[in-house]
PDB file of C-alpha atoms in Angstrom:
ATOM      1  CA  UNK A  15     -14.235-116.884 -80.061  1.00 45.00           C
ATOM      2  CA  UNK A  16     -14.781-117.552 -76.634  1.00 49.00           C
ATOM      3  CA  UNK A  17     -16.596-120.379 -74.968  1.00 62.00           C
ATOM      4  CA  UNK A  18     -15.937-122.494 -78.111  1.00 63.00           C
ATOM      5  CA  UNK A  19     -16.143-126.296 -78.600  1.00 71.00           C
ATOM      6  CA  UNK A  20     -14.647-128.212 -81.814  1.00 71.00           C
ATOM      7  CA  UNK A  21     -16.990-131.052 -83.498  1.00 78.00           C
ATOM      8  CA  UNK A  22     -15.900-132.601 -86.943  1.00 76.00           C
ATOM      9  CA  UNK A  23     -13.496-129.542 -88.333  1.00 85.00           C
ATOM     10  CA  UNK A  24     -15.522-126.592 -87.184  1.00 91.00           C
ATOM     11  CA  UNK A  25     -15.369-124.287 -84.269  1.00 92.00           C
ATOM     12  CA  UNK A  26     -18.831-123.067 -82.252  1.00 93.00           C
ATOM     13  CA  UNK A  27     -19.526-120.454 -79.880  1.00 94.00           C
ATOM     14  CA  UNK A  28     -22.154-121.120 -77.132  1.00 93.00           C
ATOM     15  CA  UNK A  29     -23.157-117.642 -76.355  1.00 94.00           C
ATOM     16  CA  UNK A  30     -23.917-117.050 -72.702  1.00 92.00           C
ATOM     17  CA  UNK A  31     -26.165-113.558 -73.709  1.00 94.00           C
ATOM     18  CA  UNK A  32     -29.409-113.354 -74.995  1.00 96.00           C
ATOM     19  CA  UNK A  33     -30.219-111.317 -78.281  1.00 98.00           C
ATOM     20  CA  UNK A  34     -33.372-111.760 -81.274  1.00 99.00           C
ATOM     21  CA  UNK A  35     -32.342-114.078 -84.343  1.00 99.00           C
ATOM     22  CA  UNK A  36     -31.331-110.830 -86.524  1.00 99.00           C
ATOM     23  CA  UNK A  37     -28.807-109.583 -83.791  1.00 99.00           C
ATOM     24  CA  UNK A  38     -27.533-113.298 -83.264  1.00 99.00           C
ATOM     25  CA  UNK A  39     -26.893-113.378 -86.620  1.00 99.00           C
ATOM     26  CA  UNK A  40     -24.962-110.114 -86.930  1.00 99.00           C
ATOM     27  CA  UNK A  41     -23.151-110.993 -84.119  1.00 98.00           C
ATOM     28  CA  UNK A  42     -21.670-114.568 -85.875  1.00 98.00           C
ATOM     29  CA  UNK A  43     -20.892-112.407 -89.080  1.00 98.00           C
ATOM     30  CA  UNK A  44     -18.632-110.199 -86.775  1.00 97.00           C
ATOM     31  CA  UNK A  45     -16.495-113.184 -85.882  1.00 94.00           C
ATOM     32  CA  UNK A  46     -16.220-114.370 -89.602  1.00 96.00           C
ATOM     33  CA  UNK A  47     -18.954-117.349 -88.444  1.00 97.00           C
ATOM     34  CA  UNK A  48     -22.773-117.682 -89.031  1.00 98.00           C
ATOM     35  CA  UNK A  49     -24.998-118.932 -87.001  1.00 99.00           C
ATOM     36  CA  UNK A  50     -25.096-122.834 -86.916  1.00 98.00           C
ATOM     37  CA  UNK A  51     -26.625-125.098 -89.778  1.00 98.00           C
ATOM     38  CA  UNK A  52     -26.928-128.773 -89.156  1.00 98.00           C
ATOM     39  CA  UNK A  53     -25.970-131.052 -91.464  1.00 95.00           C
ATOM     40  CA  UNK A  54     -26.138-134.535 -90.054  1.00 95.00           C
ATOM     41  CA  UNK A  55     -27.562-136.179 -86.783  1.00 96.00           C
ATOM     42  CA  UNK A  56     -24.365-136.631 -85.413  1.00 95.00           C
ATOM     43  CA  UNK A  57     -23.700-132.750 -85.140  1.00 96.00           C
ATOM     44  CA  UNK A  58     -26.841-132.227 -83.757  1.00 97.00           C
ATOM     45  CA  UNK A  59     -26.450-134.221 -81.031  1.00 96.00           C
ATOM     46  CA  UNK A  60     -23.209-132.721 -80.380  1.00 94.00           C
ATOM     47  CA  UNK A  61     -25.306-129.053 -80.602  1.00 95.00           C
ATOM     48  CA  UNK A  62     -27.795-130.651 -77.582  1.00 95.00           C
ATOM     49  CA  UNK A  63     -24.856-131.921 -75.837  1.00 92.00           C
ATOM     50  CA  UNK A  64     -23.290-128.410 -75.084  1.00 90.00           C
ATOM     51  CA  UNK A  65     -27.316-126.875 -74.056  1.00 88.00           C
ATOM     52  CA  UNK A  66     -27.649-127.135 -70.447  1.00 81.00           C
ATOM     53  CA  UNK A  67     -31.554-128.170 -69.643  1.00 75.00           C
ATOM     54  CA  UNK A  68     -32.757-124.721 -69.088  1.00 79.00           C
ATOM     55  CA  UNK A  69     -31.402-122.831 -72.240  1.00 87.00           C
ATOM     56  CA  UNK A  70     -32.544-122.431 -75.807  1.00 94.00           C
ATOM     57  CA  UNK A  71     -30.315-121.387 -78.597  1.00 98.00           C
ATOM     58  CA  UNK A  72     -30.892-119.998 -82.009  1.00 99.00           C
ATOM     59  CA  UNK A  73     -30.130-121.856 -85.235  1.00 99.00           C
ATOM     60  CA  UNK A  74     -29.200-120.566 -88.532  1.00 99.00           C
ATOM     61  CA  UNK A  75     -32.517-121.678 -89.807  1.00 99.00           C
ATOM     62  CA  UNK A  76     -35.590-119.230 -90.982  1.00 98.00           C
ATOM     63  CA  UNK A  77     -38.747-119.190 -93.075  1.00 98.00           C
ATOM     64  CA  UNK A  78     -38.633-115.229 -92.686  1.00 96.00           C
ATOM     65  CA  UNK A  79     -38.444-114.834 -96.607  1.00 95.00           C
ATOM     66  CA  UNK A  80     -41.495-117.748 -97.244  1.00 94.00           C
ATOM     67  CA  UNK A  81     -43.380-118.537 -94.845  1.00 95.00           C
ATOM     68  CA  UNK A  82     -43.232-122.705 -94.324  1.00 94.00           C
ATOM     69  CA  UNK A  83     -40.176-122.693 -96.600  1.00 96.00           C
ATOM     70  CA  UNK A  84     -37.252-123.260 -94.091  1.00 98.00           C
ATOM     71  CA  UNK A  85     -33.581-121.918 -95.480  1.00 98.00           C
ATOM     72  CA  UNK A  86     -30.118-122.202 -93.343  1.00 98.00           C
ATOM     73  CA  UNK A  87     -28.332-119.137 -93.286  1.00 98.00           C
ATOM     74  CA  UNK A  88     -25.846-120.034 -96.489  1.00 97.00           C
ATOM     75  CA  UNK A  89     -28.940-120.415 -98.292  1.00 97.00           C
ATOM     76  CA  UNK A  90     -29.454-124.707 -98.173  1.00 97.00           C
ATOM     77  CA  UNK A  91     -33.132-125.646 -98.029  1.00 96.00           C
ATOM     78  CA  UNK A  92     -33.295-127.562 -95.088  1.00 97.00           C
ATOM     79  CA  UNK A  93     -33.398-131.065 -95.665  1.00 94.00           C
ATOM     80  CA  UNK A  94     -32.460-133.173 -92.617  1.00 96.00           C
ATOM     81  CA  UNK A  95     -34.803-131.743 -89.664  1.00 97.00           C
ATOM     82  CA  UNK A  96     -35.341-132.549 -85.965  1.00 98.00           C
ATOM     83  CA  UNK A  97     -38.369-131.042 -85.269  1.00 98.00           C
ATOM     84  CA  UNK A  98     -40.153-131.333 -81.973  1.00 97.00           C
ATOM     85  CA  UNK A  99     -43.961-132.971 -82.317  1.00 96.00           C
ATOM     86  CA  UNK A 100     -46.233-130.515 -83.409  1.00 96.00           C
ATOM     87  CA  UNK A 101     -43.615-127.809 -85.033  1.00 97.00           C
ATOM     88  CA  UNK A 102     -42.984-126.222 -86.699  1.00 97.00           C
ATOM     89  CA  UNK A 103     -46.455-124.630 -85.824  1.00 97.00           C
ATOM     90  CA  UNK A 104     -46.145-120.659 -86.929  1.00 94.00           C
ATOM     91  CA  UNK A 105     -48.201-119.754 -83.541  1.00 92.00           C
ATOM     92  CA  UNK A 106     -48.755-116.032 -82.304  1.00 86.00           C
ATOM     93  CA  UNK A 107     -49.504-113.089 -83.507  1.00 84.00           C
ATOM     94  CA  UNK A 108     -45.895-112.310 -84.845  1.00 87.00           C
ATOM     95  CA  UNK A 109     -45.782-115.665 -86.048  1.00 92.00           C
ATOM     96  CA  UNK A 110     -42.798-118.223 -85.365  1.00 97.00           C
ATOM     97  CA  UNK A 111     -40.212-117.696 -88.223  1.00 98.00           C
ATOM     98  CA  UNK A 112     -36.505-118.859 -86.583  1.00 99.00           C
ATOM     99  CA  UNK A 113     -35.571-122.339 -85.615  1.00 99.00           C
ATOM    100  CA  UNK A 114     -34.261-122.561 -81.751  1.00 98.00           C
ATOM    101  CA  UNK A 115     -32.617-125.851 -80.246  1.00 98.00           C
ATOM    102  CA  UNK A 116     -33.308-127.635 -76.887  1.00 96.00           C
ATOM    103  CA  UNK A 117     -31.175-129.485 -74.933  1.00 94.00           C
ATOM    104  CA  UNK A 118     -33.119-132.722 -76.290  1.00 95.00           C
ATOM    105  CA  UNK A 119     -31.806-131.893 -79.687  1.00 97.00           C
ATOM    106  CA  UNK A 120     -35.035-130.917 -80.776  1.00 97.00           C
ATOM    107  CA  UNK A 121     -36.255-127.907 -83.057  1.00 98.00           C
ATOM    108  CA  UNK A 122     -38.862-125.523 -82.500  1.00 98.00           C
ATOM    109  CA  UNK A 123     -39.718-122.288 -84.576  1.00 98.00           C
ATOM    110  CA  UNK A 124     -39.689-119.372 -82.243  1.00 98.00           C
ATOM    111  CA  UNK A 125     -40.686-115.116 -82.842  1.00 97.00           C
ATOM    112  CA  UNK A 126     -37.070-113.872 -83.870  1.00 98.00           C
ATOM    113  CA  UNK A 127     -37.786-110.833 -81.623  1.00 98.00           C
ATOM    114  CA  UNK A 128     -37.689-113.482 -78.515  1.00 97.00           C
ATOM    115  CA  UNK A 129     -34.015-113.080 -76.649  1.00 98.00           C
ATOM    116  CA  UNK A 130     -32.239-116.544 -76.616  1.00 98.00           C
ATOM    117  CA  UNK A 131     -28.774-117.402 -76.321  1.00 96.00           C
ATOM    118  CA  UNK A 132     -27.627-118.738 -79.735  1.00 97.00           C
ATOM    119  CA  UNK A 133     -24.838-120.730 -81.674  1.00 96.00           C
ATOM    120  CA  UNK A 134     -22.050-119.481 -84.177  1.00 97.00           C
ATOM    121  CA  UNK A 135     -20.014-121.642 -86.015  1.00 97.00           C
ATOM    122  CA  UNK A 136     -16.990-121.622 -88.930  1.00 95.00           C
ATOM    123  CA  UNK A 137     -14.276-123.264 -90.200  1.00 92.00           C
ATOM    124  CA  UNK A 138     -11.182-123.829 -88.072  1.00 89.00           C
TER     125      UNK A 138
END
């Protein structure tokens, strides 16, 4: 994968194209990845690190399936969160269901139709 950056045994790709969650996610599964799950405060702040102040990137992170009941993408209820204040808040007539990251490290749930730029990661 291009535009890739190593943190802690895994590889990620910082896309530079915009696409909804579903397509993001298709798009990680073509390279063997999926899109990023965050597993401890230290690779989170390696995620912000690599945002520049103006972008927003999808997570692997949903409540698609249940709504309020936030899954990764391998299936892991999510149990270490960095949530902005006030989300996850489900606004909008679509509702908010995927999990996007700011360059602050923190979380907000987004309408998975939106176009953002988004993360991939895998082992390497």
């Amino acid at each position: 994968l291009i535009n890739s950056s190593l943190f802690d045994k895994t590889c990620y790709f910082f896309s530079s194209t915009t696409k909804p969650w579903l397509g993001a996610k298709e798009f990680c599964a073509n390279f063997n990845s999926h899109l990023a799950i965050v597993n401890t405060e230290q690779e989170n702040k390696f995620l912000a690190n690599h945002i520049m102040d103006n972008r927003v990137f999808w997570l692997g992170l949903t409540d698609m399936h249940t709504e309020g009941n936030w899954q990764w993408v391998d299936g892991s209820i999510l149990s270490l969160a960095f949530w902005n204040s006030g989300e996850p808040n489900n606004v909008g007539h679509e509702g908010e269901d995927c999990a996007t990251i700011y360059s602050s490290g923190r979380w907000n749930d987004a309408t998975c139709s939106n176009a953002e730029t988004w993360v991939c990661e895998r082992s390497c």
